[in-house]
mmCIF file of C-alpha atoms in Angstrom:
data_model
loop_
_atom_site.group_PDB
_atom_site.id
_atom_site.type_symbol
_atom_site.label_atom_id
_atom_site.label_comp_id
_atom_site.label_asym_id
_atom_site.label_seq_id
_atom_site.Cartn_x
_atom_site.Cartn_y
_atom_site.Cartn_z
ATOM 1 C CA MET A 1359 -2.789 -66.244 -13.272
ATOM 2 C CA PHE A 1360 -3.045 -62.486 -12.986
ATOM 3 C CA LYS A 1361 -2.458 -60.029 -15.680
ATOM 4 C CA ARG A 1362 -0.133 -56.920 -15.257
ATOM 5 C CA LYS A 1363 -1.522 -53.568 -16.679
ATOM 6 C CA TYR A 1364 0.870 -51.773 -19.296
ATOM 7 C CA GLU A 1365 0.866 -48.459 -21.169
ATOM 8 C CA CYS A 1366 2.870 -48.573 -24.622
ATOM 9 C CA PHE A 1367 3.045 -45.415 -26.315
ATOM 10 C CA PHE A 1368 4.388 -45.339 -29.738
ATOM 11 C CA ILE A 1369 4.727 -42.854 -32.768
ATOM 12 C CA LEU A 1370 3.860 -43.603 -36.288
ATOM 13 C CA GLU A 1371 5.026 -42.089 -39.405
ATOM 14 C CA PRO A 1372 3.414 -38.646 -40.082
ATOM 15 C CA GLU A 1373 2.716 -39.368 -43.794
ATOM 16 C CA LEU A 1374 0.301 -42.361 -43.180
ATOM 17 C CA SER A 1375 -3.496 -42.088 -43.971
ATOM 18 C CA GLU A 1376 -6.299 -42.318 -41.558
ATOM 19 C CA GLU A 1377 -6.679 -46.001 -42.952
ATOM 20 C CA ASN A 1378 -3.278 -46.768 -42.690
ATOM 21 C CA MET A 1379 -3.258 -45.737 -38.993
ATOM 22 C CA ALA A 1380 -6.047 -47.740 -38.283
ATOM 23 C CA GLY A 1381 -4.568 -50.462 -40.043
ATOM 24 C CA VAL A 1382 -1.434 -50.355 -37.411
ATOM 25 C CA GLY A 1383 -3.685 -50.019 -34.613
ATOM 26 C CA ASP A 1384 -5.696 -53.090 -35.528
ATOM 27 C CA LYS A 1385 -2.611 -54.997 -36.198
ATOM 28 C CA LEU A 1386 -1.131 -54.304 -32.709
ATOM 29 C CA LYS A 1387 -4.490 -54.692 -31.036
ATOM 30 C CA GLY A 1388 -4.865 -57.954 -32.594
ATOM 31 C CA VAL A 1389 -1.243 -59.114 -31.577
ATOM 32 C CA VAL A 1390 -2.242 -58.303 -27.640
ATOM 33 C CA GLU A 1391 -5.728 -60.220 -28.001
ATOM 34 C CA THR A 1392 -4.295 -63.073 -29.737
ATOM 35 C CA ASN A 1393 -1.640 -63.328 -27.137
ATOM 36 C CA GLY A 1394 -4.144 -63.678 -24.242
ATOM 37 C CA GLY A 1395 -3.769 -59.813 -23.209
ATOM 38 C CA THR A 1396 -6.721 -57.459 -23.243
ATOM 39 C CA VAL A 1397 -6.736 -53.861 -24.994
ATOM 40 C CA VAL A 1398 -7.937 -51.491 -22.135
ATOM 41 C CA SER A 1399 -7.904 -48.319 -24.262
ATOM 42 C CA TYR A 1400 -6.536 -47.112 -27.475
ATOM 43 C CA VAL A 1401 -6.333 -43.396 -27.911
ATOM 44 C CA PRO A 1402 -4.860 -41.517 -30.882
ATOM 45 C CA TRP A 1403 -3.481 -38.284 -29.661
ATOM 46 C CA GLY A 1404 -2.771 -36.915 -33.228
ATOM 47 C CA LYS A 1405 0.016 -35.492 -35.246
ATOM 48 C CA LYS A 1406 2.844 -33.731 -33.068
ATOM 49 C CA LYS A 1407 6.281 -32.426 -33.380
ATOM 50 C CA LEU A 1408 8.968 -34.685 -32.351
ATOM 51 C CA ALA A 1409 11.320 -33.520 -29.729
ATOM 52 C CA TYR A 1410 14.398 -34.547 -32.026
ATOM 53 C CA PRO A 1411 14.293 -36.056 -35.686
ATOM 54 C CA VAL A 1412 13.760 -39.592 -35.777
ATOM 55 C CA LYS A 1413 14.360 -41.268 -39.083
ATOM 56 C CA LYS A 1414 14.476 -37.886 -40.973
ATOM 57 C CA ARG A 1415 10.849 -37.171 -39.695
ATOM 58 C CA HIS A 1416 10.261 -34.207 -37.477
ATOM 59 C CA TYR A 1417 6.719 -34.954 -36.921
ATOM 60 C CA GLY A 1418 4.783 -38.184 -35.804
ATOM 61 C CA HIS A 1419 1.198 -39.241 -35.065
ATOM 62 C CA TYR A 1420 1.096 -40.248 -31.147
ATOM 63 C CA VAL A 1421 -0.720 -43.153 -29.809
ATOM 64 C CA LEU A 1422 -1.381 -44.298 -26.245
ATOM 65 C CA MET A 1423 -2.724 -47.801 -25.848
ATOM 66 C CA GLU A 1424 -3.169 -49.284 -22.673
ATOM 67 C CA PHE A 1425 -3.430 -53.168 -22.210
ATOM 68 C CA ALA A 1426 -3.341 -55.725 -19.563
ATOM 69 C CA SER A 1427 -1.154 -58.975 -20.266
ATOM 70 C CA ASP A 1428 1.726 -61.558 -18.935
ATOM 71 C CA PRO A 1429 4.957 -60.043 -18.846
ATOM 72 C CA ALA A 1430 5.939 -62.312 -22.213
ATOM 73 C CA LEU A 1431 3.350 -60.345 -24.260
ATOM 74 C CA VAL A 1432 5.323 -57.212 -23.949
ATOM 75 C CA MET A 1433 8.246 -58.831 -25.893
ATOM 76 C CA GLU A 1434 6.071 -59.888 -28.595
ATOM 77 C CA LEU A 1435 4.370 -56.915 -29.193
ATOM 78 C CA GLU A 1436 7.818 -54.829 -29.076
ATOM 79 C CA ARG A 1437 8.889 -57.237 -31.528
ATOM 80 C CA ASN A 1438 6.237 -56.604 -33.863
ATOM 81 C CA MET A 1439 6.448 -52.811 -33.564
ATOM 82 C CA ARG A 1440 10.362 -53.002 -34.205
ATOM 83 C CA LEU A 1441 9.579 -55.022 -37.677
ATOM 84 C CA ASP A 1442 7.040 -52.686 -38.600
ATOM 85 C CA GLU A 1443 8.584 -49.643 -40.666
ATOM 86 C CA ARG A 1444 5.526 -47.379 -39.958
ATOM 87 C CA VAL A 1445 6.323 -47.212 -36.139
ATOM 88 C CA LEU A 1446 8.890 -44.655 -35.474
ATOM 89 C CA LYS A 1447 9.510 -45.161 -31.815
ATOM 90 C CA PHE A 1448 7.729 -46.805 -28.804
ATOM 91 C CA ILE A 1449 8.140 -47.402 -25.082
ATOM 92 C CA THR A 1450 6.175 -49.887 -22.889
ATOM 93 C CA VAL A 1451 5.783 -49.310 -19.261
ATOM 94 C CA LYS A 1452 4.131 -51.257 -16.446
ATOM 95 C CA VAL A 1453 1.642 -49.235 -14.659
ATOM 96 C CA ASP A 1454 0.232 -51.787 -12.228
ATOM 97 C CA GLU A 1455 1.449 -55.356 -10.859
ATOM 98 C CA LYS A 1456 -1.913 -56.739 -10.683
ATOM 99 C CA TRP A 1457 -4.916 -55.602 -13.057
ATOM 100 C CA ASP A 1458 -8.239 -55.753 -11.988
ATOM 101 C CA PRO A 1459 -10.932 -55.364 -14.915
ATOM 102 C CA GLU A 1460 -13.649 -54.461 -12.273
ATOM 103 C CA LYS A 1461 -11.658 -51.673 -10.912
ATOM 104 C CA GLU A 1462 -11.400 -50.005 -14.371
ATOM 105 C CA VAL A 1463 -13.267 -46.908 -14.792
ATOM 106 C CA SER A 1464 -15.762 -47.461 -17.729
ATOM 107 C CA ALA A 1465 -15.293 -43.870 -18.615
ATOM 108 C CA PRO A 1466 -13.509 -43.773 -21.979
ATOM 109 C CA LYS A 1467 -10.090 -41.867 -21.981
ATOM 110 C CA SER A 1468 -9.629 -38.834 -24.000
ATOM 111 C CA ALA A 1469 -6.836 -37.507 -25.964
ATOM 112 C CA PRO A 1470 -5.073 -34.326 -24.833
ATOM 113 C CA ALA A 1471 -6.723 -30.850 -24.968
ATOM 114 C CA PRO A 1472 -7.334 -30.209 -28.376
ATOM 115 C CA SER A 1473 -5.342 -27.460 -30.066
ATOM 116 C CA ASP A 1474 -4.201 -26.048 -33.128
ATOM 117 C CA GLU A 1475 -0.806 -28.044 -33.105
ATOM 118 C CA GLU A 1476 -2.028 -30.501 -35.680
ATOM 119 C CA GLU A 1477 -2.629 -27.698 -38.355
ATOM 120 C CA GLU A 1478 0.525 -26.044 -37.595
ATOM 121 C CA ALA A 1479 2.587 -29.050 -37.404
ATOM 122 C CA SER A 1480 1.340 -29.987 -41.083
ATOM 123 C CA ARG A 1481 2.160 -26.469 -42.156
ATOM 124 C CA GLU A 1482 5.597 -26.705 -40.648
ATOM 125 C CA GLU A 1483 6.257 -29.926 -41.922
ATOM 126 C CA SER A 1484 5.638 -28.984 -45.391
ATOM 127 C CA GLU A 1485 7.950 -26.324 -45.025
ATOM 128 C CA GLU A 1486 10.518 -27.880 -43.211
ATOM 129 C CA GLY A 1487 10.423 -30.767 -45.885
ATOM 130 C CA GLU A 1488 11.231 -28.444 -48.513
ATOM 131 C CA ALA A 1489 13.905 -27.024 -46.563
ATOM 132 C CA TYR A 1490 15.338 -30.537 -45.728
ATOM 133 C CA GLU A 1491 15.326 -31.543 -49.121
ATOM 134 C CA GLY A 1492 17.423 -28.444 -49.943
ATOM 135 C CA GLU A 1493 19.824 -29.530 -47.339
ATOM 136 C CA GLU A 1494 20.148 -32.972 -48.809
ATOM 137 C CA GLU A 1495 21.280 -31.303 -52.259
ATOM 138 C CA GLU A 1496 23.966 -29.001 -50.740
ATOM 139 C CA GLU A 1497 25.511 -31.921 -48.838
ATOM 140 C CA GLU A 1498 25.731 -34.159 -52.124
ATOM 141 C CA GLU A 1499 27.137 -31.315 -54.024
ATOM 142 C CA GLU A 1500 29.872 -30.947 -51.410
ATOM 143 C CA GLU A 1501 30.865 -34.732 -52.110
#
């Protein structure tokens, strides 16, 4: 039986340490590999600003994982991400109907072009975090 190639893009909580992010990555790669899939690439993109708040978070750690598997594995992977509170959002997209490991380019894929966005994200997050806490207090006073 042939495998299909998928891309899974997910966003992790911004407060996670490097160790915790590696733990989530190992867990998700383990789900793929224990269910007969193959992880083609796993690329953390860094901490970036979200387009809109998700679970009261304005930033998140973006990760792109490519893998090859049968369709049933996608459901199991997404079930695991839904249960893990460290995963804010995810999407899985089928890239190719058939995956041929010999056609894969052996060159490692890299993250998007480096920028000062991560430092800026950390600075803005701390400023927004303070403002957000203030907003909560105002809401509580109104009630």
